[in-house]
PDB file of C-alpha atoms in Angstrom:
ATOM      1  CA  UNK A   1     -33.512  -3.377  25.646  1.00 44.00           C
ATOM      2  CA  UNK A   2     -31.892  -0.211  26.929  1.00 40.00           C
ATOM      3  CA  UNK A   3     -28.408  -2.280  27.708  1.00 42.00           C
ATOM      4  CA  UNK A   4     -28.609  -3.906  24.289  1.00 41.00           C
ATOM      5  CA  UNK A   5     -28.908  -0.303  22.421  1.00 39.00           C
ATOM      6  CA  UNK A   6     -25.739   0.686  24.618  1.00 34.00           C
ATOM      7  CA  UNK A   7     -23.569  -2.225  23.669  1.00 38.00           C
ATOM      8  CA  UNK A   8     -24.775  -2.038  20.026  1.00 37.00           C
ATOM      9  CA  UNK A   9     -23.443   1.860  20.061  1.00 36.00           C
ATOM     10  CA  UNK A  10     -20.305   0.531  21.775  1.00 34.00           C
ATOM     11  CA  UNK A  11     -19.761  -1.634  19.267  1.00 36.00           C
ATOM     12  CA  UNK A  12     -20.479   0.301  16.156  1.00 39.00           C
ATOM     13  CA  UNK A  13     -18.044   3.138  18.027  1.00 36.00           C
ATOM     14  CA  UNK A  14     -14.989   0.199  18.277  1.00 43.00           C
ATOM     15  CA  UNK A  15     -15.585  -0.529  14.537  1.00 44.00           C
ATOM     16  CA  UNK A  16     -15.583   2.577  13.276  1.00 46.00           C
ATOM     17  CA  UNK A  17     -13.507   4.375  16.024  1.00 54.00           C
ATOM     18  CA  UNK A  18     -10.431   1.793  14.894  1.00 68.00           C
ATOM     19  CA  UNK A  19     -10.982   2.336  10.949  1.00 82.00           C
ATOM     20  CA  UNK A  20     -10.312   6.073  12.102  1.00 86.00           C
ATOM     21  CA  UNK A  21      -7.413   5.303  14.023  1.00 91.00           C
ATOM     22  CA  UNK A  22      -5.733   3.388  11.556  1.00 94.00           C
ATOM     23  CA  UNK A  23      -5.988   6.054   8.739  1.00 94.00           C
ATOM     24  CA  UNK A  24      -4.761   9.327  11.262  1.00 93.00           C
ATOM     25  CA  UNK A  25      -2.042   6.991  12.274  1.00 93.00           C
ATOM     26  CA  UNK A  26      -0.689   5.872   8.676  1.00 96.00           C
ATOM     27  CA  UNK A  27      -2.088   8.865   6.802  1.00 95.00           C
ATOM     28  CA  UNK A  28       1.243  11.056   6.940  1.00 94.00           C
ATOM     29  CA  UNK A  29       3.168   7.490   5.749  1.00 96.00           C
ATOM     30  CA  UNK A  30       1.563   7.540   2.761  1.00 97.00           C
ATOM     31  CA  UNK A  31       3.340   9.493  -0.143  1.00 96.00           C
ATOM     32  CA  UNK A  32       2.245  10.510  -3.578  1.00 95.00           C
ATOM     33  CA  UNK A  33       4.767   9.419  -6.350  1.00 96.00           C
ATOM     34  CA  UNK A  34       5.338  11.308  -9.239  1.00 94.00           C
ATOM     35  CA  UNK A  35       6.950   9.877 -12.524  1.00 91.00           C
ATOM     36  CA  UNK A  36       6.470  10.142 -16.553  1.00 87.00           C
ATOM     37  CA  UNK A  37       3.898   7.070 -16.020  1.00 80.00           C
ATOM     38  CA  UNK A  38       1.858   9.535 -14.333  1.00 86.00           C
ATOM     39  CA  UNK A  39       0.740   9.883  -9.810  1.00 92.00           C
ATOM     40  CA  UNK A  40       0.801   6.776  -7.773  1.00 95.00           C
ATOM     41  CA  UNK A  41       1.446   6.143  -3.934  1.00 97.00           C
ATOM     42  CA  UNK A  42       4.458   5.013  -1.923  1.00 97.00           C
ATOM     43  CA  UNK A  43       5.053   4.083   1.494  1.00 98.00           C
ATOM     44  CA  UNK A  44       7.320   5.496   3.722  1.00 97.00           C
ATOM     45  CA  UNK A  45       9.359   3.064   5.261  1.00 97.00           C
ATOM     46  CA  UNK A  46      11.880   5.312   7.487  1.00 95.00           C
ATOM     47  CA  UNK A  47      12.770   8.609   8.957  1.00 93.00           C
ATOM     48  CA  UNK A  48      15.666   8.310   6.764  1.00 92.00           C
ATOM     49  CA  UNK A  49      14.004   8.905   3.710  1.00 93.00           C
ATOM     50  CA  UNK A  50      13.421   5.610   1.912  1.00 96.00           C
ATOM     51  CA  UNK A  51       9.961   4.987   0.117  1.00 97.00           C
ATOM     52  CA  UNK A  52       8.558   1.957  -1.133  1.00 98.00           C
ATOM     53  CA  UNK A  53       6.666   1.679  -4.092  1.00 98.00           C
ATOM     54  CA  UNK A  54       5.518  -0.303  -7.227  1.00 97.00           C
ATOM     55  CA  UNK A  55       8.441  -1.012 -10.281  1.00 97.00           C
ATOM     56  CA  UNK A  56       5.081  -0.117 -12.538  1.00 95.00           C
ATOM     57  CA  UNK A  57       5.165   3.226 -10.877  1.00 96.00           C
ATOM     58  CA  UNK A  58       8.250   4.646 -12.003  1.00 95.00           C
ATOM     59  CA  UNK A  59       9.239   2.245 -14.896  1.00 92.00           C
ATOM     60  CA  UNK A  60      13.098   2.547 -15.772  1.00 89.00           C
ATOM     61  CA  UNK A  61      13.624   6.269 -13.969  1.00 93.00           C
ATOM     62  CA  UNK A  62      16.189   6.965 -11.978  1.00 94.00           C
ATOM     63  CA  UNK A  63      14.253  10.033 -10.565  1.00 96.00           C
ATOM     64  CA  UNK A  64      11.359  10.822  -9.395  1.00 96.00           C
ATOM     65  CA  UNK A  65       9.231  13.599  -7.537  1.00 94.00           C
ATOM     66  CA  UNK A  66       7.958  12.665  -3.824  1.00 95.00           C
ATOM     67  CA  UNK A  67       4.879  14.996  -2.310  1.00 93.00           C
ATOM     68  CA  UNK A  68       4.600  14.227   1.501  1.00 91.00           C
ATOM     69  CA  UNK A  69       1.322  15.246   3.221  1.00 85.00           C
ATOM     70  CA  UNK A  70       2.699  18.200   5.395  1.00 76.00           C
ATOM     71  CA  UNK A  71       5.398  19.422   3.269  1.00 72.00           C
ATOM     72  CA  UNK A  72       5.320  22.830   1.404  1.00 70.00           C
ATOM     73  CA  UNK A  73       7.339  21.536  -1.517  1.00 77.00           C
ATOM     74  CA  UNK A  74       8.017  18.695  -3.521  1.00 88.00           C
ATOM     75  CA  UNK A  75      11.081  16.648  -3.113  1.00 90.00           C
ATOM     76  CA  UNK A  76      13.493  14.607  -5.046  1.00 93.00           C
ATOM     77  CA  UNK A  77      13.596  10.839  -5.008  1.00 95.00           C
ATOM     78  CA  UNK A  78      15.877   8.753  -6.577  1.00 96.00           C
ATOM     79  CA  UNK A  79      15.094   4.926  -7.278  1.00 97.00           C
ATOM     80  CA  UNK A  80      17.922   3.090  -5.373  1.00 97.00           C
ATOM     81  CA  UNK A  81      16.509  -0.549  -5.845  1.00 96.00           C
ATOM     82  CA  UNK A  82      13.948  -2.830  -8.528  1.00 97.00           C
ATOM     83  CA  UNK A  83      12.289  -5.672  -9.353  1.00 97.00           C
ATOM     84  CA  UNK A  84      10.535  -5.453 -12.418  1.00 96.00           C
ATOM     85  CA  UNK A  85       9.188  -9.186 -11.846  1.00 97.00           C
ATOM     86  CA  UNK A  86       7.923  -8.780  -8.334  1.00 97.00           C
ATOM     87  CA  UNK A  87       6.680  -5.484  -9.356  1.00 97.00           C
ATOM     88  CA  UNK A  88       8.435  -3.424  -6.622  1.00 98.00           C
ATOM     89  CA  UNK A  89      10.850  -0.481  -6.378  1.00 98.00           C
ATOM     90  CA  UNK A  90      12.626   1.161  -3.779  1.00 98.00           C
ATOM     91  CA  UNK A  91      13.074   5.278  -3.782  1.00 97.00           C
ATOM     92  CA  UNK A  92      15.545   7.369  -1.588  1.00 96.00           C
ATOM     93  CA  UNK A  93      14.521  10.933  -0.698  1.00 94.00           C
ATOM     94  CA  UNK A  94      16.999  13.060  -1.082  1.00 85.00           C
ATOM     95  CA  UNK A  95      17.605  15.451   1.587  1.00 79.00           C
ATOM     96  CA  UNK A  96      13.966  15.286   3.167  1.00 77.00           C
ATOM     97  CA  UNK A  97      12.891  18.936   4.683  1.00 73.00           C
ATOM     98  CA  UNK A  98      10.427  17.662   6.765  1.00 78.00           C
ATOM     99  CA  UNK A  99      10.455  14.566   9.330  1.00 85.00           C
ATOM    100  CA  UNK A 100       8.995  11.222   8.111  1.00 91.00           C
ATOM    101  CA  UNK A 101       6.078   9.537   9.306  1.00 93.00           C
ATOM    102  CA  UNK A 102       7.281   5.653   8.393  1.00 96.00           C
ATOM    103  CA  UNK A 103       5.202   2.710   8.365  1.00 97.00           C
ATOM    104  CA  UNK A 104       5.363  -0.027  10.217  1.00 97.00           C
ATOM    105  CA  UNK A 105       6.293  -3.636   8.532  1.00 97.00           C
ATOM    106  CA  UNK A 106       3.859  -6.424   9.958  1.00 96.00           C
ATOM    107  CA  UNK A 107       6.107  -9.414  11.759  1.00 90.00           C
ATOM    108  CA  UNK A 108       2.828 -11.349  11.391  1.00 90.00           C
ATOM    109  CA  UNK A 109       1.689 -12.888   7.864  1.00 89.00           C
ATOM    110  CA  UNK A 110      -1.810 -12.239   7.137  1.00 93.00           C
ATOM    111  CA  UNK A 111      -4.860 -14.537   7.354  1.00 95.00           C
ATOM    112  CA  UNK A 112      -7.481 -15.230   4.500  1.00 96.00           C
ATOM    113  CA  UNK A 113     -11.054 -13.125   6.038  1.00 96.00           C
ATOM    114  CA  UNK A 114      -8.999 -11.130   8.111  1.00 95.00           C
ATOM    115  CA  UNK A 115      -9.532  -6.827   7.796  1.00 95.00           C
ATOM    116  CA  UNK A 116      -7.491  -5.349   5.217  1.00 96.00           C
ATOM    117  CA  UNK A 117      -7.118  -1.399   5.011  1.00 96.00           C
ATOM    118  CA  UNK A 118      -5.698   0.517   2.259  1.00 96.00           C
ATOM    119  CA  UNK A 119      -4.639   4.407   1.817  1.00 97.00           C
ATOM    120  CA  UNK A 120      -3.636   6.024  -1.443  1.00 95.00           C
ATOM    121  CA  UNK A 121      -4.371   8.330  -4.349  1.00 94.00           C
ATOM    122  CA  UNK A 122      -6.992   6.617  -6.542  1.00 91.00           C
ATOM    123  CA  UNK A 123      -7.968   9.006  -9.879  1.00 86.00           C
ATOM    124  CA  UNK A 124      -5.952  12.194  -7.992  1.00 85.00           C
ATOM    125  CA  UNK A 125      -8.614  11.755  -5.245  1.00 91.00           C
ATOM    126  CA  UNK A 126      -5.428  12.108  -2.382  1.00 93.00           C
ATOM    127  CA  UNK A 127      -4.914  10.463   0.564  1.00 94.00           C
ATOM    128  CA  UNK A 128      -8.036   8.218   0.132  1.00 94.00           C
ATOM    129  CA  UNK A 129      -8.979   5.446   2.906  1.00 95.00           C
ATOM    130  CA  UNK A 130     -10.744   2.068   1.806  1.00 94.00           C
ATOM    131  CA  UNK A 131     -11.249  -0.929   3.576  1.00 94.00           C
ATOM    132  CA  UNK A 132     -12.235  -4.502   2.885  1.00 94.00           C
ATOM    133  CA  UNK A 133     -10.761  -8.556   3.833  1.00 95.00           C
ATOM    134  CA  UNK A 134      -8.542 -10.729   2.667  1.00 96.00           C
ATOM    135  CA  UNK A 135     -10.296 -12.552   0.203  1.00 96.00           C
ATOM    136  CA  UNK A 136      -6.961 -15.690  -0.588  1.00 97.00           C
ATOM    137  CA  UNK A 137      -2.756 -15.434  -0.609  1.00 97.00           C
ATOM    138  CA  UNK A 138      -1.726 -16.532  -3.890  1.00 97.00           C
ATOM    139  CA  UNK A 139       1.681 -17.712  -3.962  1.00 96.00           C
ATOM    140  CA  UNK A 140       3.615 -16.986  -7.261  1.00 97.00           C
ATOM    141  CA  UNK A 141       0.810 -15.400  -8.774  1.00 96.00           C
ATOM    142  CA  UNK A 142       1.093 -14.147 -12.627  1.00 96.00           C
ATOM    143  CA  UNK A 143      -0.068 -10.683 -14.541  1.00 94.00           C
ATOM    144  CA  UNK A 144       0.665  -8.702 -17.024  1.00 92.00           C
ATOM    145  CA  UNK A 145       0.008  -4.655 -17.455  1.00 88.00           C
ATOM    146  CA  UNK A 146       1.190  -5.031 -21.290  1.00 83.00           C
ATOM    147  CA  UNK A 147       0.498  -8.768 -22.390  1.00 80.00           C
ATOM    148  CA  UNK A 148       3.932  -8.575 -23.080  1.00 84.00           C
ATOM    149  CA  UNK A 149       6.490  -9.494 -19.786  1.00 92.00           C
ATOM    150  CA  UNK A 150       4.790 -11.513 -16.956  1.00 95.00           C
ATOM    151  CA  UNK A 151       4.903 -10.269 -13.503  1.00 95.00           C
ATOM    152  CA  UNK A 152       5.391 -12.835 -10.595  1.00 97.00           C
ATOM    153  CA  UNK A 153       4.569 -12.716  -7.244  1.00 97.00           C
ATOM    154  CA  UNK A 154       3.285 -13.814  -3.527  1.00 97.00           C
ATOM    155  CA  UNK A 155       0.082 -11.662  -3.421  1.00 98.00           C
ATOM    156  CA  UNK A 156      -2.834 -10.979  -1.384  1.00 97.00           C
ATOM    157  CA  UNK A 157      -6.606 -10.971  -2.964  1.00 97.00           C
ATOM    158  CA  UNK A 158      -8.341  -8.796  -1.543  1.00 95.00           C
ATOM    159  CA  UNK A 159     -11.563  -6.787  -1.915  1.00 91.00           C
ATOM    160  CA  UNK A 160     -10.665  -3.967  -0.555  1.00 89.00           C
ATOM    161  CA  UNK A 161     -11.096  -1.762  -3.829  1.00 85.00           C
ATOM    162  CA  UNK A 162      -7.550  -0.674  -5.416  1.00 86.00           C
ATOM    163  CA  UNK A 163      -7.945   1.730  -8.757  1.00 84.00           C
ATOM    164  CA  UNK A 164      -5.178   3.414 -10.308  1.00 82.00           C
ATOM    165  CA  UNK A 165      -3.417   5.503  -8.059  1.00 88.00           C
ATOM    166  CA  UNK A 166      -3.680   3.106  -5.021  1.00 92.00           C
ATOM    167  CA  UNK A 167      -0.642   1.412  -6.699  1.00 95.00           C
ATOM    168  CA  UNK A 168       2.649   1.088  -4.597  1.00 97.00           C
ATOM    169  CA  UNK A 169       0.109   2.612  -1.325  1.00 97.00           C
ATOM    170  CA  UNK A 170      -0.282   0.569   1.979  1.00 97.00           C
ATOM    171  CA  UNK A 171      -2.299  -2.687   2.940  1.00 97.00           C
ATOM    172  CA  UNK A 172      -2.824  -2.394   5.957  1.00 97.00           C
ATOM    173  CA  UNK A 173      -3.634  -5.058   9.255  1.00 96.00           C
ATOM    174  CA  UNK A 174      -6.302  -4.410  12.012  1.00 93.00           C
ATOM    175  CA  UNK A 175      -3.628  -2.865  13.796  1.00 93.00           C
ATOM    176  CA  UNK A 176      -2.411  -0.475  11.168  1.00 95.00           C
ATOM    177  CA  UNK A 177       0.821  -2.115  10.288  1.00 97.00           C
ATOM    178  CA  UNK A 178       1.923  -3.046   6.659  1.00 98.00           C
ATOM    179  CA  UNK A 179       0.697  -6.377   5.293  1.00 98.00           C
ATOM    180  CA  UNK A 180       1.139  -5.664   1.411  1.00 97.00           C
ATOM    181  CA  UNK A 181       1.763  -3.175  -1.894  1.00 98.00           C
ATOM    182  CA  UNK A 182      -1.761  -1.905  -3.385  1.00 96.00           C
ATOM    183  CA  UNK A 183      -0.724  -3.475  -6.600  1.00 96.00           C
ATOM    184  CA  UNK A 184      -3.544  -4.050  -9.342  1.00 93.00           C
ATOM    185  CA  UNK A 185      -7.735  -4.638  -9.872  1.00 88.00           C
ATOM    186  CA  UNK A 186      -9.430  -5.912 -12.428  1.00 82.00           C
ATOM    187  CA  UNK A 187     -11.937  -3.727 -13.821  1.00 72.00           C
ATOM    188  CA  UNK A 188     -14.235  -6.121 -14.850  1.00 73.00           C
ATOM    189  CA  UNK A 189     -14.708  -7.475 -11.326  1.00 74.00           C
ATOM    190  CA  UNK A 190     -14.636  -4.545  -8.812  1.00 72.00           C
ATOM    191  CA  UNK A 191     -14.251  -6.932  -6.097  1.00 78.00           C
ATOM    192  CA  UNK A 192     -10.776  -8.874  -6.962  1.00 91.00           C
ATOM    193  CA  UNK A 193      -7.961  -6.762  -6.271  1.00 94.00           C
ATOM    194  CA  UNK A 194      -4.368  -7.798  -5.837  1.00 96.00           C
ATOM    195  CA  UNK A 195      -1.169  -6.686  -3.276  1.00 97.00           C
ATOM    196  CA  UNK A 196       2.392  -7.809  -3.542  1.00 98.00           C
ATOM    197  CA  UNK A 197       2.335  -9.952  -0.040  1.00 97.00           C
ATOM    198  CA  UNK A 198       4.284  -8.584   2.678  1.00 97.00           C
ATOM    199  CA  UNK A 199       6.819 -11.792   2.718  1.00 96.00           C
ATOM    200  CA  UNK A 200       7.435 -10.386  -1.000  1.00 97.00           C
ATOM    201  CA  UNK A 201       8.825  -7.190   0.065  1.00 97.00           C
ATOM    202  CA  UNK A 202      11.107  -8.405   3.182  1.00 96.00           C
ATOM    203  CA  UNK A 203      12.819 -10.462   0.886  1.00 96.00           C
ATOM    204  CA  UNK A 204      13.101  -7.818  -1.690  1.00 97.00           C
ATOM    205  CA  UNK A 205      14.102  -5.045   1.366  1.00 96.00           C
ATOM    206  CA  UNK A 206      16.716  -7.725   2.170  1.00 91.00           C
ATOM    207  CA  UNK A 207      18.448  -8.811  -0.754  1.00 79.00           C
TER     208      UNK A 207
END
C-alpha cells in the first residue's frame, strides 16, 4: 500500500511538475499585442525581434505596441507580413531593448487526444496558463468574426479554453514547443476552441 501511495505522488509530481515546466519555459515567449482592436498575445519567434500573431489582432495597422514580460517599456512593432484569410500576421520589433525569449516551432504535427497547452492574456488577466487535448485537425476549416469575409484555415480543435485575449498566443506540445495560433472559441460551447495548425503558419513563415 505504502509503494502504491509513493508511485501515485510520483506520478501526480510528473504531471504537474511538466505543466510547470512548460509555462516557466515559454512564459517570457509570450508577448502582449497592442493595437486599436484592443490587447491580444503574440509569440515570439526569434532573438531578432519577429512576433507572430493573429491578422484579427491588428487588422490593417502597420504599427503596433509590443509589451514583453521583463521589459521596463513598451516597444514598437511594425506588421511586416498578413494573411487576412488564414488569419495570421507577422510583426517586427523594432530595435528590441531587451533579449528575446523565442519559441520553439514543433517539426512534429500534432495528434488528435494528445496534451495541448496554451499561454496568453485572456480578459487582461496576463500571462495566463491553460491546458487541455486535442480534441480533431480540421483541414480548411471556415469562420467568420463579422458574418461578412470568411476565414480559411488548417486548425486544431481543441478544448483547451481560448477567450479573447488568448488570440495570436501559443499552443503548445507536451514538450513545450509550438503546435498552433490560439485563434477563436465559441461562447456557446466552452469546450470547442480553435488554433490556426502549425503546418498553417510554416507555410505562411515561408512564403
Amino acid at each position: 500500500m505504502r509503494n502504491l501511495t509513493i508511485l501515485l505522488f510520483i506520478l501526480v509530481f510528473q504531471i504537474f511538475g511538466n505543466n510547470n515546466q512548460i509555462y516557466q519555459k515559454n512564459m517570457s515567449g509570450v508577448a502582449v499585442v497592442l493595437s486599436d482592436q484592443g490587447s491580444g498575445s503574440g509569440v515570439i519567434l526569434s532573438r531578432s525581434g519577429y512576433v507572430l500573431t493573429n491578422y484579427h489582432v491588428v487588422e490593417k495597422q502597420k504599427q503596433v505596441e509590443i509589451f514583453i514580460l521583463g521589459g521596463e517599456t513598451i516597444e514598437t512593432g511594425y506588421v511586416v507580413k498578413s494573411d487576412k484569410k488564414k488569419d495570421l500576421a507577422l510583426i517586427k520589433i523594432q530595435n528590441s531593448k531587451i533579449n528575446l525569449s523565442p519559441i520553439k516551432i514543433s517539426k512534429i504535427i500534432p495528434k488528435i487526444g494528445s496534451e495541448a497547452h496554451a499561454i496568453g492574456h485572456p480578459n487582461g488577466e496576463f500571462w495566463t496558463y491553460t491546458k487541455g487535448y486535442i480534441s480533431h485537425l480540421r483541414d480548411d476549416y471556415e469562420w467568420s468574426y463579422d458574418q461578412k469575409f470568411i476565414m480559411k484555415a488548417d486548425v486544431i480543435q481543441t478544448q483547451t479554453p481560448i477567450n479573447g485575449g488568448n488570440s495570436g498566443g501559443p499552443l503548445l506540445n507536451q514538450s513545450g514547443n509550438l503546435i498552433g495560433i490560439a485563434t477563436f472559441g465559441t461562447p456557446e460551447n466552452e469546450g470547442l476552441n480553435f488554433a490556426i495548425s502549425v503546418e498553417e503558419i510554416i507555410r505562411f513563415l515561408k512564403y
